[in-house]
């Protein structure tokens, strides 16, 4: 029987790494999702093609392959990254590709009348997007964004395979030092579940606020 | 570092061997997921509150935690309690269980999307419960589920590299072992990526077709 | 018209805290054409849905064709009915819904033959022959192989009537069967129902907001408000000389809204 308090500290340190990865990954994913999602519905064919290429590429290959490629192959062509940077990059670009489709779907789901009303009131393209379409599309995106964020949290565990000391990695360390599997793994399963529950509560809170806003408009 | 075509050709057979395991794991995992998912969906619809709540929590828990950790859990714990599974079996069970929670939502959504009026019309024409399921509900519920299920099948395929963490010799494991023994990452990693991309791109067209064929038409 | 075919006794029904029916009693004679009218939310639909066993009852007793609907005798005692008993009792009753509820994945013909072949074990050939006769009667002989989506609302509703008739129920329930239809399609459905009323001795219960039709169709009219019968009588009485103030108010409003249109 070893020093359980010490092992717990180890796992909590891993939890912190997991949280950082999730938050930064989500930030990257969100930015990328809007860029690529808007690119998908752009009137410029080049932008549409670029966005489609990015989306299909990152949705088509697995996150695991992307992470290894970014971490092991990119340095060979001169782009070196710390495991943390590689992790955030892979997670952000991967989930961002899924998010882009959500952005696109939500924009297209805004009824045609709204576009026509914009034209009738002589708004510019930018004003149309900024003041009419996006405010209506945003509430539609939120539930799926919540799911995407949870998928991203779950995907962070993959970075343990490039030796980034996240929760999963630390559980492995504890396992190899104590020979006990159940305790560290049950602990991190519960911690992951708490984190994903926090995300879904947070998202539900945002959804409620967004829908209240929408009712106010009506 | 230069791309080495000769090396590329030499590692192809090993990677293809890995691809076979990848495909096998996907198919077996999907079978487990589809069957177990139906069980979860039915258990969640059970009038027994305790059963439906417990199932609901279990499903949420599995969905809210990483597959990789679940794989480790199954792979390391089961031998401790005397169940000796091959890595592939453990992987199939783990993936099947994880994706069963997604499939159960598909079943649930599909069944709930059948309008209440259909149940009522079935009752008004005096069909039994079994006849209602077989003749009225399932024929309407299943076709719209097909695209979503195909989507998850593809998702499972893309998650198979995780199995390399529990020593299943699928494509990613092969690539990693080739990379480690030859100190060359660029070819094996890129090839694996290309394989996935090819399969995914083909599947995208397949999915679009399924969507057109089976997607919910406006009523 | 001799014995009651439906006896409703002290029926009550609540949804959670909301009591919709409370101590309701009335009989329906065999072959009677009964119209239920009343303001929205007065519980008309609920009564029909209870008779079709789509809703359970909260209290009271209903007999259909001399047998309790929601109870059965076990060892000399009344116990709540099981699914088998309900299944047996549903043979007496058919229903046509406001929103048709056709089976969208079956053709018109299959919609009609499905239940007779499954529940009564009819041969397919016989069921189809009868289905074609019924389609002919509702004026849709040429639509047998159409899918429901290809039909207009009025045509859908006539198929739904044929589907219910195919099971030869003794009692038919019609719940606002024309209110989801465009005005110009209402007439074709009402004609079919009028024919049924004249040509068959089926017992028919009709919930409607078409007062003109209720007047032509019904032997007796029940005016409901808040889950109670306010006034009952032959159509001449209810429509020309209503005794109750609430009936008068209701009819005035209906007529005003019709003319307003
Ligand atoms: N499933 C249900 N759950 C809760 N309340 C219900 C349900 N079905 C009906 N009610 C309520 O019961 C009351 C009676 O409804 P019902 O549909 O029988 O009225 P109705 O007389 O048919 O009205 P309408 O003319 O509008 O069709 C209403 O207040 C309604 O809101
Ligand atoms: Mg009603």
XYZ file of C-alpha atoms and ligand atoms in Angstrom:
730
model
C 0.000 0.000 0.000
C 1.588 3.180 -1.116
C 0.982 6.804 -0.637
C -2.577 7.277 -1.879
C -2.614 10.994 -1.187
C 0.400 11.354 -3.445
C -1.262 9.328 -6.177
C -4.405 11.406 -5.890
C -2.316 14.566 -6.315
C -0.826 13.011 -9.420
C -4.246 12.296 -10.882
C -5.528 15.756 -10.018
C -2.504 17.259 -11.760
C -3.559 15.192 -14.771
C -7.102 16.509 -14.402
C -5.768 20.026 -14.666
C -3.946 19.136 -17.897
C -7.154 17.580 -19.250
C -9.114 20.714 -18.398
C -6.532 22.970 -20.054
C -6.545 20.811 -23.169
C -10.336 20.856 -23.293
C -10.667 24.602 -22.843
C -7.966 25.504 -25.334
C -9.090 22.842 -27.792
C -12.657 24.179 -27.626
C -11.438 27.726 -28.196
C -9.520 26.695 -31.314
C -12.419 24.524 -32.476
C -14.915 27.363 -32.070
C -12.853 29.831 -34.083
C -12.111 27.301 -36.798
C -15.742 26.136 -36.905
C -17.006 29.634 -37.626
C -14.327 30.363 -40.213
C -14.883 27.112 -42.078
C -18.657 27.114 -41.549
C -19.020 30.608 -42.988
C -16.575 29.631 -45.729
C -18.880 26.754 -46.633
C -21.756 29.125 -47.341
C -19.627 31.842 -48.899
C -20.422 33.080 -52.400
C -16.755 32.681 -53.397
C -16.152 29.242 -54.866
C -12.521 29.178 -53.696
C -13.525 29.719 -50.090
C -16.195 27.048 -50.383
C -13.715 24.557 -51.798
C -11.054 25.325 -49.196
C -13.524 24.907 -46.378
C -14.941 21.712 -47.807
C -11.432 20.328 -48.242
C -10.519 21.108 -44.655
C -13.767 19.699 -43.268
C -13.681 16.473 -45.249
C -9.999 15.944 -44.474
C -10.317 16.326 -40.735
C -13.580 14.462 -40.457
C -12.306 11.752 -42.746
C -9.132 10.806 -40.912
C -9.209 9.827 -37.307
C -8.177 12.213 -34.505
C -5.613 9.666 -33.440
C -3.923 9.665 -36.842
C -4.039 13.449 -36.961
C -2.391 13.750 -33.569
C 0.425 11.374 -34.497
C 0.914 13.077 -37.782
C 1.116 16.529 -36.202
C 3.428 15.325 -33.450
C 5.760 13.025 -35.375
C 5.603 14.064 -39.035
C 5.321 17.853 -38.910
C 8.710 18.198 -37.099
C 10.294 16.403 -40.056
C 9.224 19.276 -42.273
C 10.382 21.825 -39.746
C 7.322 22.492 -37.589
C 8.047 21.358 -34.055
C 5.510 21.465 -31.295
C 5.295 20.577 -27.651
C 2.917 17.707 -26.906
C 0.506 20.263 -25.433
C 0.528 22.376 -28.585
C 0.162 19.328 -30.794
C -2.748 18.130 -28.637
C -4.604 21.448 -28.731
C -4.009 21.740 -32.448
C -5.219 18.232 -33.280
C -8.263 18.491 -31.013
C -9.168 21.971 -32.211
C -8.829 21.201 -35.900
C -10.638 17.872 -35.623
C -13.613 19.064 -33.608
C -13.622 22.357 -35.513
C -14.365 20.407 -38.690
C -17.452 18.873 -37.087
C -18.405 22.264 -35.677
C -18.156 23.856 -39.119
C -20.890 21.579 -40.394
C -23.035 22.600 -37.429
C -22.508 26.275 -38.211
C -23.377 25.709 -41.831
C -26.474 23.645 -41.006
C -27.763 26.253 -38.573
C -27.254 29.102 -41.042
C -29.108 27.194 -43.733
C -31.895 26.380 -41.275
C -32.816 30.046 -40.908
C -35.938 30.399 -43.080
C -35.664 31.902 -46.555
C -38.125 34.652 -45.654
C -35.495 36.099 -43.368
C -33.063 36.530 -46.253
C -35.782 38.057 -48.345
C -36.756 40.403 -45.549
C -33.097 41.482 -45.320
C -32.969 42.215 -48.998
C -36.251 44.075 -48.802
C -34.852 46.231 -45.981
C -31.700 46.778 -47.995
C -29.165 45.364 -45.507
C -25.658 44.644 -46.726
C -24.376 41.073 -46.769
C -22.378 41.674 -43.624
C -25.278 43.339 -41.799
C -27.539 40.506 -42.856
C -25.237 37.891 -41.348
C -24.329 39.859 -38.257
C -27.728 41.223 -37.241
C -30.292 38.818 -38.643
C -28.980 35.394 -39.639
C -26.367 34.601 -36.973
C -28.486 35.707 -34.009
C -31.160 33.278 -35.164
C -28.716 30.519 -36.087
C -26.771 30.610 -32.820
C -29.436 29.030 -30.596
C -29.753 26.223 -33.138
C -26.023 25.481 -32.867
C -25.798 25.362 -29.087
C -27.063 21.836 -28.368
C -24.757 20.257 -30.948
C -21.848 22.424 -29.828
C -22.399 20.991 -26.354
C -22.105 17.468 -27.714
C -19.011 18.451 -29.682
C -17.389 19.850 -26.555
C -18.024 16.577 -24.731
C -16.576 14.636 -27.652
C -13.520 16.876 -27.464
C -13.147 16.249 -23.740
C -13.293 12.510 -24.382
C -10.792 12.776 -27.210
C -8.235 14.491 -24.937
C -7.437 11.071 -23.469
C -5.682 10.226 -26.740
C -2.866 12.681 -25.962
C -1.691 10.307 -23.233
C -0.297 8.246 -26.107
C 2.148 11.011 -27.028
C 3.247 11.134 -23.382
C 1.337 14.214 -22.366
C 0.623 13.795 -18.655
C -3.179 14.103 -18.727
C -5.626 12.209 -16.550
C -5.438 8.983 -18.519
C -1.655 9.101 -18.556
C -1.483 9.625 -14.787
C -3.886 6.757 -14.176
C -1.503 4.550 -16.131
C 1.383 5.797 -14.001
C -0.492 5.014 -10.811
C -1.426 1.628 -12.181
C 2.168 0.724 -12.977
C 3.406 1.951 -9.601
C 0.760 0.288 -7.446
C -0.315 -2.649 -9.562
C -3.890 -1.615 -8.828
C -6.116 -0.979 -11.864
C -9.572 -0.486 -10.415
C -8.906 2.465 -8.127
C -7.110 4.820 -10.536
C -9.337 3.981 -13.492
C -12.622 4.245 -11.622
C -11.371 7.544 -10.219
C -10.653 9.035 -13.611
C -13.862 7.642 -15.145
C -15.801 9.491 -12.453
C -13.734 12.641 -12.995
C -14.350 12.515 -16.748
C -18.045 12.041 -16.113
C -18.131 15.020 -13.777
C -16.392 17.162 -16.390
C -18.752 16.126 -19.180
C -21.751 16.708 -16.915
C -20.430 20.191 -16.190
C -20.226 20.855 -19.907
C -23.762 19.711 -20.524
C -25.145 21.711 -17.593
C -23.302 24.777 -18.822
C -24.650 24.288 -22.334
C -28.184 23.830 -21.091
C -27.850 27.074 -19.150
C -26.701 28.858 -22.301
C -29.534 27.314 -24.302
C -32.087 28.555 -21.808
C -30.639 32.033 -21.971
C -30.522 31.979 -25.749
C -34.113 30.816 -26.095
C -35.266 33.457 -23.623
C -33.564 36.012 -25.850
C -35.325 34.622 -28.904
C -38.704 34.915 -27.200
C -37.968 38.488 -26.278
C -37.438 39.256 -29.947
C -40.754 37.805 -31.030
C 13.443 14.040 -44.742
C 12.405 12.726 -48.121
C 9.498 10.524 -49.013
C 10.836 7.042 -49.792
C 8.686 5.183 -52.314
C 10.571 1.932 -52.000
C 10.022 1.910 -48.256
C 6.383 2.748 -48.882
C 5.875 -0.304 -51.082
C 7.680 -2.526 -48.637
C 5.390 -1.652 -45.741
C 2.134 -1.833 -47.709
C 1.469 -5.549 -47.075
C 1.827 -5.124 -43.309
C -0.493 -2.142 -43.298
C -3.069 -3.960 -45.398
C -2.918 -6.821 -42.928
C -3.656 -4.257 -40.226
C -6.505 -2.856 -42.306
C -8.105 -6.299 -42.297
C -8.133 -6.318 -38.482
C -9.436 -2.747 -38.496
C -12.367 -3.718 -40.702
C -13.044 -6.869 -38.697
C -13.053 -4.946 -35.406
C -15.382 -2.349 -36.885
C -17.898 -4.878 -38.131
C -17.919 -6.990 -34.989
C -18.068 -3.867 -32.836
C -21.003 -2.546 -34.857
C -22.909 -5.804 -34.443
C -22.421 -5.640 -30.677
C -23.365 -1.958 -30.640
C -26.525 -2.425 -32.715
C -27.824 -5.316 -30.609
C -26.840 -3.934 -27.229
C -28.155 -0.517 -28.278
C -31.609 -1.993 -28.915
C -31.516 -3.635 -25.490
C -30.606 -0.291 -23.871
C -33.353 1.505 -25.804
C -35.996 -1.016 -24.734
C -34.766 -0.992 -21.133
C -35.006 2.794 -21.105
C -38.624 2.564 -22.289
C -39.443 0.077 -19.551
C -42.344 1.053 -17.285
C -40.183 -0.095 -14.371
C -38.794 3.221 -13.145
C -35.771 1.714 -11.423
C -34.728 -0.188 -14.529
C -35.223 2.723 -16.919
C -33.452 5.212 -14.637
C -30.497 2.908 -13.995
C -30.128 2.211 -17.694
C -30.386 5.913 -18.428
C -27.602 6.706 -15.983
C -25.391 3.895 -17.260
C -25.843 5.069 -20.843
C -25.052 8.674 -19.897
C -22.007 7.560 -17.965
C -20.570 5.535 -20.834
C -21.252 8.378 -23.258
C -19.627 10.909 -20.968
C -16.304 9.102 -20.548
C -13.534 8.315 -23.062
C -13.522 5.095 -25.022
C -9.767 4.790 -24.495
C -10.177 4.643 -20.719
C -13.006 2.131 -21.074
C -10.790 -0.022 -23.254
C -8.016 0.009 -20.644
C -10.558 -0.772 -17.990
C -11.914 -3.812 -19.826
C -8.484 -4.950 -20.930
C -6.837 -4.774 -17.507
C -9.728 -5.516 -15.163
C -11.353 -8.516 -16.778
C -8.248 -10.734 -16.436
C -8.153 -9.765 -12.735
C -11.584 -11.317 -12.262
C -10.567 -14.367 -14.236
C -11.940 -13.473 -17.692
C -9.159 -13.886 -20.190
C -10.066 -12.069 -23.402
C -7.906 -11.660 -26.454
C -7.054 -7.998 -27.150
C -9.345 -8.058 -30.188
C -12.281 -9.413 -28.168
C -11.725 -6.848 -25.442
C -11.574 -4.152 -28.103
C -14.773 -5.301 -29.788
C -16.587 -5.466 -26.453
C -15.325 -2.010 -25.469
C -16.196 -0.352 -28.774
C -19.503 -2.200 -28.957
C -20.476 -1.072 -25.464
C -19.420 2.522 -26.079
C -21.271 2.839 -29.352
C -24.301 0.942 -28.072
C -25.075 4.079 -26.082
C -25.111 6.090 -29.309
C -27.170 3.473 -31.142
C -29.698 3.361 -28.316
C -30.339 7.071 -28.844
C -30.885 6.428 -32.543
C -33.429 3.710 -31.784
C -35.127 5.891 -29.218
C -35.304 8.851 -31.563
C -36.581 6.717 -34.428
C -39.309 5.121 -32.354
C -40.373 8.394 -30.784
C -40.533 10.050 -34.186
C -43.422 7.785 -35.201
C -46.473 9.981 -34.531
C -48.744 9.079 -31.651
C -51.632 8.890 -34.093
C -50.085 5.751 -35.593
C -50.233 3.953 -32.250
C -53.802 5.131 -31.839
C -54.890 4.099 -35.319
C -53.342 0.691 -34.698
C -55.341 0.386 -31.511
C -58.516 1.614 -33.179
C -58.118 -1.069 -35.833
C -57.598 -3.533 -33.008
C -54.059 -4.675 -33.773
C -52.252 -6.428 -30.920
C -49.148 -4.854 -29.409
C -46.927 -7.229 -31.335
C -48.753 -6.593 -34.616
C -48.468 -2.865 -33.977
C -44.688 -3.058 -33.537
C -44.144 -5.373 -36.492
C -46.562 -3.873 -39.015
C -46.865 -0.231 -38.074
C -44.101 1.117 -35.839
C -40.868 -0.582 -36.897
C -41.452 -0.283 -40.671
C -41.798 3.464 -40.164
C -39.103 3.846 -37.507
C -36.245 1.881 -39.028
C -35.656 3.432 -42.479
C -35.028 6.931 -41.089
C -32.545 5.423 -38.605
C -30.363 3.923 -41.311
C -28.332 7.037 -42.224
C -27.591 7.765 -38.556
C -26.511 4.188 -37.984
C -24.243 4.243 -41.024
C -22.760 7.445 -39.657
C -21.884 5.764 -36.370
C -20.474 2.790 -38.243
C -18.090 5.191 -39.940
C -17.301 6.839 -36.601
C -16.430 3.437 -35.151
C -14.157 2.747 -38.074
C -12.297 5.963 -37.352
C -11.947 5.105 -33.664
C -10.313 1.724 -34.252
C -6.779 3.215 -33.950
C -7.501 3.435 -30.222
C -7.347 -0.356 -30.155
C -3.606 -0.089 -30.709
C -3.401 1.092 -27.100
C -4.517 -2.344 -25.950
C -2.174 -4.135 -28.376
C -4.683 -5.079 -31.072
C -2.615 -5.330 -34.264
C -4.839 -3.125 -36.395
C -3.575 -0.655 -38.975
C -2.367 2.005 -36.543
C -0.443 -0.523 -34.443
C 1.241 -1.827 -37.535
C 2.149 1.687 -38.562
C 3.542 2.522 -35.130
C 5.600 -0.631 -34.922
C 6.969 -0.052 -38.419
C 7.766 3.546 -37.492
C 9.493 2.591 -34.274
C 11.633 -0.143 -35.754
C 12.668 1.824 -38.865
C 12.800 5.308 -37.349
C 10.666 6.523 -40.217
C 7.339 8.127 -39.328
C 6.400 9.985 -42.441
C 5.403 7.073 -44.693
C 3.491 4.799 -42.312
C 1.586 7.648 -40.619
C 0.724 9.290 -43.902
C -0.390 5.997 -45.433
C -2.695 5.287 -42.524
C -4.153 8.752 -42.965
C -4.624 8.156 -46.664
C -6.378 4.823 -46.061
C -8.793 6.468 -43.666
C -9.383 9.330 -46.038
C -10.151 7.026 -48.938
C -12.624 4.968 -46.949
C -14.233 8.099 -45.523
C -14.617 9.828 -48.855
C -16.225 6.767 -50.374
C -18.480 6.538 -47.323
C -19.534 10.149 -47.648
C -21.050 9.349 -51.026
C -22.596 6.182 -49.621
C -24.070 8.166 -46.747
C -25.525 10.790 -49.064
C -27.171 8.041 -51.035
C -28.600 6.461 -47.886
C -29.816 9.855 -46.750
C -31.687 10.397 -50.007
C -33.029 6.872 -50.024
C -34.074 6.549 -46.397
C -33.963 10.017 -44.824
C -37.203 11.173 -43.275
C -39.334 12.596 -46.048
C -41.653 15.413 -45.122
C -44.974 13.907 -44.209
C -83.727 1.091 -31.506
C -84.402 -1.017 -28.484
C -81.673 -1.732 -25.906
C -78.799 0.585 -25.078
C -75.590 -0.505 -26.808
C -73.433 1.862 -24.750
C -74.107 2.619 -21.090
C -71.952 5.208 -19.417
C -72.407 5.400 -15.676
C -70.863 7.953 -13.312
C -67.798 8.250 -15.539
C -64.950 10.447 -14.389
C -61.638 11.238 -16.009
C -58.742 13.399 -14.877
C -55.404 14.237 -16.434
C -53.203 14.733 -13.404
C -54.912 17.461 -11.395
C -57.232 18.508 -14.221
C -60.658 16.868 -13.962
C -62.174 16.723 -17.428
C -65.200 14.488 -16.849
C -66.985 14.179 -13.554
C -69.944 11.918 -12.826
C -71.036 11.700 -16.441
C -73.859 9.276 -17.309
C -75.745 8.623 -20.521
C -76.881 5.738 -22.719
C -76.697 5.301 -26.458
C -79.330 3.146 -28.156
C -78.505 0.575 -30.751
C -78.533 2.194 -34.193
C -78.751 5.674 -32.753
C -76.970 8.574 -34.470
C -75.734 10.788 -31.692
C -74.064 14.194 -32.094
C -71.911 15.642 -29.309
C -71.506 19.393 -29.443
C -70.045 21.928 -27.075
C -67.319 24.482 -26.596
C -63.653 23.672 -26.996
C -62.178 21.815 -24.034
C -65.543 20.529 -22.823
C -64.370 16.903 -23.027
C -66.033 15.647 -26.245
C -62.863 14.164 -27.706
C -62.012 12.635 -24.359
C -65.306 10.702 -24.321
C -64.687 9.217 -27.770
C -61.068 8.378 -26.912
C -62.220 6.609 -23.770
C -64.765 4.585 -25.741
C -61.977 3.601 -28.163
C -59.869 2.638 -25.079
C -57.188 5.143 -26.099
C -57.531 6.648 -22.623
C -58.099 4.904 -19.357
C -60.911 5.997 -17.050
C -60.437 7.437 -13.577
C -63.732 6.192 -12.189
C -67.194 4.901 -13.055
C -68.279 2.225 -15.425
C -68.914 1.783 -19.132
C -70.765 -1.086 -20.786
C -70.572 -1.801 -24.475
C -72.834 -4.464 -26.018
C -73.790 -5.615 -22.547
C -70.236 -6.141 -21.341
C -68.125 -3.890 -19.133
C -65.455 -2.108 -21.186
C -62.782 -1.408 -18.589
C -63.687 -4.198 -16.187
C -64.002 -7.924 -16.406
C -65.425 -10.609 -14.202
C -62.915 -12.774 -12.390
C -64.199 -15.216 -9.770
C -67.425 -13.256 -9.374
C -65.571 -9.966 -8.925
C -65.018 -6.926 -11.100
C -61.331 -6.379 -11.803
C -59.608 -3.916 -14.178
C -59.588 -5.233 -17.744
C -56.417 -6.739 -19.162
C -55.130 -6.243 -22.705
C -56.890 -9.397 -23.934
C -60.261 -8.131 -22.727
C -59.717 -4.708 -24.280
C -58.691 -6.383 -27.513
C -61.940 -8.362 -27.540
C -64.052 -5.286 -26.771
C -62.419 -3.176 -29.496
C -64.038 -5.472 -32.052
C -67.297 -3.661 -31.415
C -65.898 -0.195 -32.026
C -64.232 1.721 -34.849
C -62.951 5.267 -34.938
C -62.178 7.953 -37.513
C -59.671 10.587 -36.403
C -59.471 14.291 -36.978
C -56.032 13.895 -38.587
C -56.818 10.661 -40.465
C -53.821 8.715 -39.044
C -53.475 6.605 -42.171
C -50.456 4.300 -42.214
C -48.108 6.255 -44.507
C -46.004 3.235 -45.503
C -48.975 1.237 -46.827
C -51.041 1.755 -49.963
C -54.673 2.769 -49.709
C -55.744 -0.830 -50.236
C -53.261 -2.164 -47.662
C -54.426 0.419 -45.153
C -57.883 -1.117 -45.388
C -56.941 -4.809 -45.546
C -54.225 -4.805 -42.879
C -56.433 -5.048 -39.808
C -59.024 -7.539 -41.157
C -56.287 -9.951 -42.237
C -54.332 -9.587 -39.009
C -57.052 -9.351 -36.398
C -59.863 -11.373 -37.928
C -57.772 -13.803 -39.920
C -59.607 -12.916 -43.144
C -58.097 -14.269 -46.343
C -56.283 -11.634 -48.337
C -58.504 -12.142 -51.371
C -61.687 -11.671 -49.360
C -60.268 -8.684 -47.522
C -59.257 -7.056 -50.801
C -62.622 -7.685 -52.377
C -64.361 -6.074 -49.444
C -61.835 -3.222 -49.420
C -62.575 -2.466 -53.069
C -66.308 -2.435 -52.365
C -65.730 0.017 -49.537
C -63.477 2.184 -51.699
C -66.202 2.191 -54.310
C -68.704 3.277 -51.705
C -66.536 6.226 -50.610
C -65.906 7.110 -54.249
C -62.226 6.174 -54.415
C -62.275 2.965 -56.437
C -59.496 4.258 -58.692
C -57.126 5.135 -55.828
C -56.568 1.640 -54.406
C -52.849 1.541 -55.209
C -52.024 5.114 -54.243
C -49.921 5.968 -51.230
C -51.592 8.188 -48.618
C -49.271 11.153 -49.389
C -50.694 11.238 -52.908
C -54.220 11.920 -51.661
C -55.991 15.135 -50.735
C -57.235 15.569 -47.176
C -60.796 14.694 -48.108
C -59.664 11.561 -49.915
C -57.508 10.547 -46.947
C -60.429 10.917 -44.615
C -62.656 8.803 -46.859
C -59.990 6.084 -46.876
C -59.858 6.308 -43.094
C -63.622 5.790 -42.974
C -63.294 2.761 -45.257
C -60.521 1.396 -43.061
C -62.708 1.607 -39.982
C -65.702 0.099 -41.793
C -63.661 -2.863 -43.024
C -63.711 -4.272 -39.517
C -67.545 -4.092 -39.480
C -67.849 -2.482 -36.061
C -71.278 -2.027 -34.503
C -70.287 1.382 -33.209
C -68.428 4.095 -35.105
C -66.858 7.145 -33.515
C -66.153 10.271 -35.566
C -64.069 13.017 -33.951
C -64.259 16.281 -35.881
C -63.463 14.370 -39.021
C -63.821 17.424 -41.253
C -62.113 20.098 -39.194
C -58.648 19.457 -40.639
C -60.001 19.751 -44.188
C -60.101 22.643 -46.610
C -63.665 23.984 -46.790
C -64.286 22.714 -50.324
C -63.372 19.144 -49.283
C -65.730 18.978 -46.316
C -68.806 18.159 -48.370
C -67.440 14.947 -49.949
C -66.707 13.474 -46.519
C -70.037 14.532 -45.013
C -71.866 12.910 -47.926
C -70.221 9.582 -47.187
C -71.200 9.849 -43.548
C -74.741 10.837 -44.407
C -75.028 7.752 -46.588
C -73.764 5.562 -43.763
C -76.303 7.109 -41.421
C -79.178 6.438 -43.773
C -78.169 3.077 -45.197
C -76.776 1.227 -42.182
C -78.019 0.484 -38.711
C -74.623 1.183 -37.209
C -74.545 3.170 -33.999
C -72.696 6.390 -34.711
C -71.249 8.976 -32.320
C -70.199 12.214 -33.900
C -68.264 15.135 -32.443
C -68.564 18.127 -34.709
C -68.603 21.862 -35.057
C -70.694 21.608 -38.259
C -74.053 22.419 -36.728
C -75.900 22.124 -40.024
C -74.654 18.611 -40.494
C -75.333 17.618 -36.877
C -78.902 18.713 -37.401
C -79.405 16.621 -40.526
C -77.490 13.622 -39.286
C -78.403 13.127 -35.657
C -81.353 11.493 -33.937
C -80.264 13.130 -30.711
C -77.860 15.902 -29.757
C -75.953 16.211 -26.485
C -74.695 19.660 -25.593
C -71.648 19.515 -23.320
C -69.987 22.098 -21.195
C -67.162 21.507 -18.747
C -67.508 17.759 -18.863
C -71.252 17.706 -18.160
C -74.335 17.332 -20.301
C -76.096 20.662 -20.184
C -78.913 19.773 -22.509
C -79.969 16.739 -24.525
C -82.714 16.273 -27.050
C -83.669 15.866 -30.697
C -81.935 18.303 -33.068
C -85.109 20.357 -33.581
C -85.236 21.116 -29.877
C -81.544 21.858 -29.396
C -81.165 24.020 -32.460
C -84.571 25.728 -32.602
C -85.759 25.892 -29.034
C -82.851 25.383 -26.671
C -84.007 25.369 -23.049
C -80.730 26.357 -21.420
C -79.094 29.754 -21.503
C -75.635 28.218 -22.039
C -76.825 26.330 -25.103
C -78.271 29.516 -26.553
C -75.049 31.443 -25.942
C -72.967 28.708 -27.539
C -75.150 28.487 -30.645
C -75.222 32.254 -31.030
C -71.436 32.380 -30.940
C -71.069 29.570 -33.458
C -73.515 31.177 -35.869
C -71.865 34.557 -35.453
C -68.421 33.141 -36.194
C -69.708 31.275 -39.254
C -71.279 34.374 -40.684
C -68.274 36.391 -39.800
C -66.192 34.299 -42.145
N -53.602 13.832 -22.786
C -54.039 14.903 -22.099
N -53.317 15.386 -21.072
C -53.729 16.454 -20.362
N -54.869 17.124 -20.601
C -55.643 16.695 -21.612
C -55.259 15.573 -22.412
N -56.227 15.378 -23.343
C -57.142 16.338 -23.134
N -56.815 17.133 -22.089
C -57.590 18.269 -21.556
O -58.907 17.821 -21.335
C -59.833 18.834 -21.646
C -60.872 18.285 -22.599
O -60.241 18.024 -23.821
P -61.009 17.443 -25.080
O -59.977 17.239 -26.138
O -61.811 16.274 -24.691
O -61.948 18.662 -25.452
P -62.893 18.828 -26.709
O -64.244 19.034 -26.161
O -62.690 17.720 -27.677
O -62.364 20.192 -27.309
P -62.212 20.640 -28.867
O -63.553 21.079 -29.315
O -61.233 21.785 -28.787
O -61.658 19.463 -29.601
C -59.051 19.998 -22.194
O -58.916 20.952 -21.157
C -57.728 19.407 -22.543
O -56.704 20.352 -22.361
Mg -61.810 17.559 -29.644
